PDB file of C-alpha atoms in Angstrom:
ATOM      1  CA  SER A  85       9.620  10.067   5.225  1.00  0.00           C
ATOM      2  CA  ARG A  86       7.828   6.806   6.053  1.00  0.00           C
ATOM      3  CA  LYS A  87       4.158   6.714   5.247  1.00  0.00           C
ATOM      4  CA  GLY A  88       2.112   5.039   7.948  1.00  0.00           C
ATOM      5  CA  LEU A  89       2.532   2.469  10.678  1.00  0.00           C
ATOM      6  CA  ALA A  90       3.052  -0.435   8.264  1.00  0.00           C
ATOM      7  CA  LEU A  91       6.399   1.012   7.145  1.00  0.00           C
ATOM      8  CA  ARG A  92       7.882   1.612  10.586  1.00  0.00           C
ATOM      9  CA  ALA A  93      11.171  -0.254  10.949  1.00  0.00           C
ATOM     10  CA  ALA A  94       9.896  -2.316  13.884  1.00  0.00           C
ATOM     11  CA  MET A  95       7.042  -3.617  11.721  1.00  0.00           C
ATOM     12  CA  LEU A  96       9.384  -4.676   8.912  1.00  0.00           C
ATOM     13  CA  GLN A  97      12.323  -6.222  10.751  1.00  0.00           C
ATOM     14  CA  THR A  98      12.921  -9.962  10.627  1.00  0.00           C
ATOM     15  CA  SER A  99      15.086 -12.305  12.687  1.00  0.00           C
ATOM     16  CA  THR A 100      16.994 -13.473   9.606  1.00  0.00           C
ATOM     17  CA  LEU A 101      19.061 -11.933   6.811  1.00  0.00           C
ATOM     18  CA  ALA A 102      16.105 -12.325   4.431  1.00  0.00           C
ATOM     19  CA  THR A 103      13.117  -9.962   4.304  1.00  0.00           C
ATOM     20  CA  GLY A 104      10.512 -12.703   4.840  1.00  0.00           C
ATOM     21  CA  PRO A 105       8.018 -11.371   2.264  1.00  0.00           C
ATOM     22  CA  ILE A 106       5.319 -13.969   2.992  1.00  0.00           C
ATOM     23  CA  TYR A 107       5.390 -13.225   6.726  1.00  0.00           C
ATOM     24  CA  ARG A 108       5.058  -9.521   5.960  1.00  0.00           C
ATOM     25  CA  GLY A 109       2.060 -10.133   3.726  1.00  0.00           C
ATOM     26  CA  VAL A 110       0.382 -12.348   6.311  1.00  0.00           C
ATOM     27  CA  PHE A 111       1.050  -9.785   9.058  1.00  0.00           C
ATOM     28  CA  VAL A 112      -0.628  -6.986   7.074  1.00  0.00           C
ATOM     29  CA  LEU A 113      -3.663  -9.118   6.239  1.00  0.00           C
ATOM     30  CA  GLN A 114      -4.165 -10.358   9.789  1.00  0.00           C
ATOM     31  CA  ARG A 115      -3.228  -7.285  11.824  1.00  0.00           C
ATOM     32  CA  TYR A 116      -4.292  -4.399   9.571  1.00  0.00           C
ATOM     33  CA  LEU A 117      -7.257  -5.934   7.754  1.00  0.00           C
ATOM     34  CA  CYS A 118      -8.479  -8.549  10.301  1.00  0.00           C
ATOM     35  CA  ASP A 119      -8.355 -11.154   7.534  1.00  0.00           C
ATOM     36  CA  GLU A 120      -8.668 -14.728   8.750  1.00  0.00           C
ATOM     37  CA  LEU A 121      -6.081 -16.899   7.012  1.00  0.00           C
ATOM     38  CA  HIS A 122      -6.082 -20.633   7.531  1.00  0.00           C
ATOM     39  CA  SER A 123      -2.839 -22.447   8.342  1.00  0.00           C
ATOM     40  CA  PRO A 124      -1.454 -24.284   5.289  1.00  0.00           C
ATOM     41  CA  ASP A 125      -1.411 -28.055   5.094  1.00  0.00           C
ATOM     42  CA  VAL A 126       1.889 -29.372   6.505  1.00  0.00           C
ATOM     43  CA  GLU A 127       2.409 -31.886   3.714  1.00  0.00           C
ATOM     44  CA  THR A 128       1.869 -29.225   1.071  1.00  0.00           C
ATOM     45  CA  VAL A 129       4.358 -26.897   2.775  1.00  0.00           C
ATOM     46  CA  ASN A 130       6.971 -29.623   3.026  1.00  0.00           C
ATOM     47  CA  SER A 131       6.454 -30.466  -0.632  1.00  0.00           C
ATOM     48  CA  ARG A 132       6.927 -26.841  -1.669  1.00  0.00           C
ATOM     49  CA  LEU A 133      10.050 -26.521   0.491  1.00  0.00           C
ATOM     50  CA  GLY A 134      11.419 -29.586  -1.272  1.00  0.00           C
ATOM     51  CA  ASP A 135      10.801 -27.861  -4.612  1.00  0.00           C
ATOM     52  CA  LEU A 136      12.667 -24.781  -3.355  1.00  0.00           C
ATOM     53  CA  GLY A 137      15.950 -26.676  -3.450  1.00  0.00           C
ATOM     54  CA  GLU A 138      15.568 -27.140  -7.196  1.00  0.00           C
ATOM     55  CA  LEU A 139      15.250 -23.416  -7.957  1.00  0.00           C
ATOM     56  CA  ASP A 140      18.237 -21.339  -9.032  1.00  0.00           C
ATOM     57  CA  ARG A 141      18.420 -18.658  -6.340  1.00  0.00           C
ATOM     58  CA  GLU A 142      21.278 -16.908  -8.132  1.00  0.00           C
ATOM     59  CA  SER A 143      19.085 -16.031 -11.111  1.00  0.00           C
ATOM     60  CA  MET A 144      15.659 -15.560  -9.481  1.00  0.00           C
ATOM     61  CA  ARG A 145      14.324 -12.726  -7.376  1.00  0.00           C
ATOM     62  CA  SER A 146      12.470 -13.453  -4.133  1.00  0.00           C
ATOM     63  CA  SER A 147       9.164 -12.603  -5.801  1.00  0.00           C
ATOM     64  CA  GLU A 148       9.847 -15.069  -8.624  1.00  0.00           C
ATOM     65  CA  ILE A 149      10.744 -17.825  -6.174  1.00  0.00           C
ATOM     66  CA  ILE A 150       7.630 -17.203  -4.077  1.00  0.00           C
ATOM     67  CA  GLU A 151       5.415 -17.153  -7.151  1.00  0.00           C
ATOM     68  CA  ALA A 152       6.930 -20.438  -8.339  1.00  0.00           C
ATOM     69  CA  MET A 153       6.272 -22.039  -4.944  1.00  0.00           C
ATOM     70  CA  THR A 154       2.787 -20.653  -4.251  1.00  0.00           C
ATOM     71  CA  GLY A 155       1.241 -19.679  -7.586  1.00  0.00           C
ATOM     72  CA  GLU A 156      -0.692 -22.899  -8.087  1.00  0.00           C
ATOM     73  CA  SER A 157      -3.558 -24.541  -6.185  1.00  0.00           C
ATOM     74  CA  PRO A 158      -4.016 -25.150  -3.294  1.00  0.00           C
ATOM     75  CA  CYS A 159      -1.526 -22.461  -2.209  1.00  0.00           C
ATOM     76  CA  SER A 160      -2.862 -19.816  -4.576  1.00  0.00           C
ATOM     77  CA  SER A 161      -6.205 -19.528  -2.748  1.00  0.00           C
ATOM     78  CA  CYS A 162      -4.483 -17.603   0.059  1.00  0.00           C
ATOM     79  CA  HIS A 163      -1.341 -16.417  -1.696  1.00  0.00           C
ATOM     80  CA  ASN A 164      -3.340 -14.495  -4.281  1.00  0.00           C
ATOM     81  CA  ARG A 165      -3.984 -12.128  -1.345  1.00  0.00           C
ATOM     82  CA  ILE A 166      -0.648 -12.520   0.455  1.00  0.00           C
ATOM     83  CA  ASN A 167       1.834 -12.214  -2.398  1.00  0.00           C
ATOM     84  CA  PRO A 168       0.882  -8.795  -3.840  1.00  0.00           C
ATOM     85  CA  ILE A 169       1.312  -7.212  -0.395  1.00  0.00           C
ATOM     86  CA  ALA A 170       4.572  -9.095   0.139  1.00  0.00           C
ATOM     87  CA  PHE A 171       5.998  -7.963  -3.199  1.00  0.00           C
ATOM     88  CA  ALA A 172       5.024  -4.324  -2.633  1.00  0.00           C
ATOM     89  CA  MET A 173       7.111  -4.226   0.561  1.00  0.00           C
ATOM     90  CA  GLU A 174      10.302  -5.532  -1.055  1.00  0.00           C
ATOM     91  CA  ASP A 175      11.736  -2.013  -1.255  1.00  0.00           C
ATOM     92  CA  TYR A 176      12.552  -2.402   2.470  1.00  0.00           C
ATOM     93  CA  ASP A 177      15.274  -4.735   3.742  1.00  0.00           C
ATOM     94  CA  ALA A 178      15.315  -7.119   6.714  1.00  0.00           C
ATOM     95  CA  LEU A 179      16.179  -4.256   9.090  1.00  0.00           C
ATOM     96  CA  GLY A 180      13.355  -2.085   7.806  1.00  0.00           C
ATOM     97  CA  ARG A 181      15.647   0.214   5.799  1.00  0.00           C
ATOM     98  CA  HIS A 182      14.651   1.487   2.386  1.00  0.00           C
ATOM     99  CA  ARG A 183      16.664  -0.238  -0.337  1.00  0.00           C
ATOM    100  CA  ASP A 184      17.285  -0.010  -4.072  1.00  0.00           C
ATOM    101  CA  THR A 185      18.975  -3.411  -4.390  1.00  0.00           C
ATOM    102  CA  GLU A 186      17.763  -6.871  -3.402  1.00  0.00           C
ATOM    103  CA  HIS A 187      20.514  -9.251  -2.294  1.00  0.00           C
ATOM    104  CA  THR A 188      20.139 -13.029  -2.334  1.00  0.00           C
ATOM    105  CA  ILE A 189      21.967 -14.417   0.699  1.00  0.00           C
ATOM    106  CA  VAL A 190      22.966 -18.057   1.073  1.00  0.00           C
ATOM    107  CA  GLU A 191      24.912 -19.186   4.144  1.00  0.00           C
ATOM    108  CA  GLU A 192      25.562 -15.532   5.078  1.00  0.00           C
ATOM    109  CA  ALA A 193      27.104 -14.774   1.682  1.00  0.00           C
ATOM    110  CA  ILE A 194      25.633 -12.586  -1.070  1.00  0.00           C
ATOM    111  CA  VAL A 195      25.292 -14.824  -4.128  1.00  0.00           C
ATOM    112  CA  ALA A 196      23.208 -12.505  -6.330  1.00  0.00           C
ATOM    113  CA  SER A 197      21.937  -8.909  -6.488  1.00  0.00           C
ATOM    114  CA  PHE A 198      18.960  -7.442  -8.324  1.00  0.00           C
ATOM    115  CA  PRO A 199      17.708  -3.862  -8.652  1.00  0.00           C
ATOM    116  CA  VAL A 200      14.425  -3.359  -6.815  1.00  0.00           C
ATOM    117  CA  GLU A 201      11.729  -2.675  -9.408  1.00  0.00           C
ATOM    118  CA  ALA A 202       8.141  -1.485  -9.147  1.00  0.00           C
ATOM    119  CA  ALA A 203       5.985  -4.350  -7.892  1.00  0.00           C
ATOM    120  CA  ASP A 204       3.081  -3.458 -10.219  1.00  0.00           C
ATOM    121  CA  VAL A 205       0.555  -5.603  -8.314  1.00  0.00           C
ATOM    122  CA  ARG A 206      -3.169  -5.243  -7.659  1.00  0.00           C
ATOM    123  CA  VAL A 207      -4.695  -5.384  -4.195  1.00  0.00           C
ATOM    124  CA  GLU A 208      -8.353  -5.263  -3.177  1.00  0.00           C
ATOM    125  CA  PHE A 209      -8.801  -4.348   0.474  1.00  0.00           C
ATOM    126  CA  ASP A 210     -12.439  -3.287  -0.032  1.00  0.00           C
ATOM    127  CA  GLU A 211     -14.803  -5.278  -2.240  1.00  0.00           C
ATOM    128  CA  GLY A 212     -14.915  -3.870  -5.751  1.00  0.00           C
ATOM    129  CA  ALA A 213     -12.142  -1.339  -5.087  1.00  0.00           C
ATOM    130  CA  ALA A 214      -8.953  -2.901  -6.487  1.00  0.00           C
ATOM    131  CA  VAL A 215      -5.936  -0.618  -6.923  1.00  0.00           C
ATOM    132  CA  THR A 216      -2.487  -1.076  -8.464  1.00  0.00           C
ATOM    133  CA  ILE A 217       0.489  -0.493  -6.157  1.00  0.00           C
ATOM    134  CA  ASP A 218       4.227  -0.424  -6.851  1.00  0.00           C
ATOM    135  CA  ASN A 219       5.929  -0.165  -3.463  1.00  0.00           C
ATOM    136  CA  GLY A 220       5.592   0.210   0.293  1.00  0.00           C
ATOM    137  CA  ASP A 221       4.418   3.817   0.077  1.00  0.00           C
ATOM    138  CA  ASP A 222       1.603   2.838  -2.271  1.00  0.00           C
ATOM    139  CA  LEU A 223       0.630  -0.011   0.055  1.00  0.00           C
ATOM    140  CA  SER A 224       0.468   2.299   3.047  1.00  0.00           C
ATOM    141  CA  LEU A 225      -1.700   4.795   1.151  1.00  0.00           C
ATOM    142  CA  ALA A 226      -4.010   1.965   0.033  1.00  0.00           C
ATOM    143  CA  LEU A 227      -4.409   0.869   3.656  1.00  0.00           C
ATOM    144  CA  ALA A 228      -5.075   4.458   4.732  1.00  0.00           C
ATOM    145  CA  GLY A 229      -7.891   4.703   2.188  1.00  0.00           C
ATOM    146  CA  SER A 230      -9.437   1.348   3.010  1.00  0.00           C
ATOM    147  CA  HIS A 231     -12.725   1.154   4.901  1.00  0.00           C
ATOM    148  CA  THR A 232     -11.873  -2.426   5.902  1.00  0.00           C
ATOM    149  CA  ALA A 233      -8.590  -1.271   7.443  1.00  0.00           C
ATOM    150  CA  HIS A 234     -10.386   1.411   9.459  1.00  0.00           C
ATOM    151  CA  GLU A 235     -12.952  -1.117  10.678  1.00  0.00           C
ATOM    152  CA  CYS A 236     -10.156  -3.439  11.752  1.00  0.00           C
ATOM    153  CA  LEU A 237      -8.257  -0.656  13.520  1.00  0.00           C
ATOM    154  CA  VAL A 238     -11.306   0.462  15.484  1.00  0.00           C
ATOM    155  CA  GLU A 239     -12.186  -3.086  16.516  1.00  0.00           C
ATOM    156  CA  ARG A 240      -8.613  -3.797  17.642  1.00  0.00           C
ATOM    157  CA  LEU A 241      -8.580  -0.587  19.672  1.00  0.00           C
ATOM    158  CA  MET A 242     -11.784  -1.699  21.396  1.00  0.00           C
ATOM    159  CA  VAL A 243     -10.337  -5.132  22.172  1.00  0.00           C
ATOM    160  CA  HIS A 244      -7.186  -3.488  23.544  1.00  0.00           C
ATOM    161  CA  THR A 245      -8.931  -0.901  25.722  1.00  0.00           C
ATOM    162  CA  GLN A 246     -11.797  -3.100  26.935  1.00  0.00           C
ATOM    163  CA  GLY A 247     -10.083  -6.481  27.098  1.00  0.00           C
ATOM    164  CA  ARG A 248     -12.828  -8.387  25.258  1.00  0.00           C
ATOM    165  CA  ASP A 249     -13.956  -9.276  21.754  1.00  0.00           C
ATOM    166  CA  ALA A 250     -16.526  -7.149  19.945  1.00  0.00           C
ATOM    167  CA  GLU A 251     -20.151  -8.109  20.476  1.00  0.00           C
ATOM    168  CA  ALA A 252     -23.463  -7.275  18.806  1.00  0.00           C
ATOM    169  CA  ARG A 253     -24.063  -4.446  21.299  1.00  0.00           C
ATOM    170  CA  ASP A 254     -20.874  -2.725  20.075  1.00  0.00           C
ATOM    171  CA  ARG A 255     -22.055  -2.462  16.482  1.00  0.00           C
ATOM    172  CA  CYS A 256     -23.299   1.126  16.671  1.00  0.00           C
ATOM    173  CA  SER A 257     -20.240   2.378  18.542  1.00  0.00           C
ATOM    174  CA  LEU A 258     -17.853   0.671  16.130  1.00  0.00           C
ATOM    175  CA  PHE A 259     -19.755   2.117  13.171  1.00  0.00           C
ATOM    176  CA  HIS A 260     -19.409   5.693  14.428  1.00  0.00           C
ATOM    177  CA  GLN A 261     -15.744   5.260  15.314  1.00  0.00           C
ATOM    178  CA  THR A 262     -14.999   3.749  11.905  1.00  0.00           C
ATOM    179  CA  ARG A 263     -16.684   6.710  10.243  1.00  0.00           C
ATOM    180  CA  ALA A 264     -14.586   9.058  12.389  1.00  0.00           C
ATOM    181  CA  ALA A 265     -11.410   7.160  11.461  1.00  0.00           C
ATOM    182  CA  SER A 266     -12.289   7.316   7.769  1.00  0.00           C
ATOM    183  CA  GLY A 267     -12.895  11.035   8.177  1.00  0.00           C
ATOM    184  CA  GLY A 268      -9.346  11.622   9.410  1.00  0.00           C
ATOM    185  CA  LEU A 269      -9.569  11.387  13.210  1.00  0.00           C
ATOM    186  CA  SER A 270      -6.059  10.751  14.523  1.00  0.00           C
ATOM    187  CA  LEU A 271      -4.977   7.460  16.059  1.00  0.00           C
ATOM    188  CA  ARG A 272      -4.400   9.261  19.362  1.00  0.00           C
ATOM    189  CA  ASP A 273      -7.945  10.657  19.412  1.00  0.00           C
ATOM    190  CA  LEU A 274      -9.398   7.302  18.394  1.00  0.00           C
ATOM    191  CA  TYR A 275      -7.557   5.683  21.284  1.00  0.00           C
ATOM    192  CA  VAL A 276      -8.793   8.292  23.762  1.00  0.00           C
ATOM    193  CA  GLU A 277     -12.369   7.892  22.519  1.00  0.00           C
ATOM    194  CA  SER A 278     -12.131   4.120  22.833  1.00  0.00           C
ATOM    195  CA  VAL A 279     -10.870   4.435  26.418  1.00  0.00           C
ATOM    196  CA  LEU A 280     -13.714   6.822  27.284  1.00  0.00           C
ATOM    197  CA  ARG A 281     -16.307   4.511  25.730  1.00  0.00           C
ATOM    198  CA  SER A 282     -14.820   1.652  27.748  1.00  0.00           C
ATOM    199  CA  ALA A 283     -15.123   3.644  30.986  1.00  0.00           C
ATOM    200  CA  VAL A 284     -18.721   4.668  30.258  1.00  0.00           C
ATOM    201  CA  GLY A 285     -19.644   1.106  29.315  1.00  0.00           C
ATOM    202  CA  GLN A 286     -18.167  -0.260  32.539  1.00  0.00           C
ATOM    203  CA  ARG A 287     -20.174   2.236  34.614  1.00  0.00           C
ATOM    204  CA  LEU A 288     -23.372   1.191  32.869  1.00  0.00           C
ATOM    205  CA  VAL A 289     -22.634  -2.460  33.592  1.00  0.00           C
ATOM    206  CA  GLU A 290     -21.961  -1.674  37.264  1.00  0.00           C
ATOM    207  CA  ALA A 291     -25.187   0.362  37.447  1.00  0.00           C
ATOM    208  CA  GLU A 292     -27.183  -2.592  36.176  1.00  0.00           C
TER     209      GLU A 292
END
């Protein structure tokens, strides 16, 4: 019943009792959309973590806490992209199981519980093509319909099968594979095609 790779349990699991929404959002941006995010300033992070201790975790959802910590500049420049994705995936718990209730856990004890509600957030994976999503399923469908996501997938397949970064000479090949991916070619067939292109390319290099 899970829609897409992004909702597989292994992709959602964390090493803590919390879901780690920000890490999930960053993972999707970097791994599925090839988005380059800069590391936050250490002093700013420490300042925000200090503010966290003043928030009432028994009356605030994770999304409300994150918004309070990251909603203003300079954090907002990146978190305007991270947070909507993070909030949409909150209908899955720290083990990657679908959930209807969000539990706030402090020192391994549940101190508050909230019903999981529709995220109602907007994401824009392709320029000028913003969509509203409510949950993990919507997020996965938005990724599946994104040209940027297909471009990223094809480039990562090339890096994996050929062991090098994309270069100018790969532009045509990547274009045709992205078009095939957008047209519905399966991940298996994309992988096989990438392997074959790698083998042909290596033979041409050896011939030269």
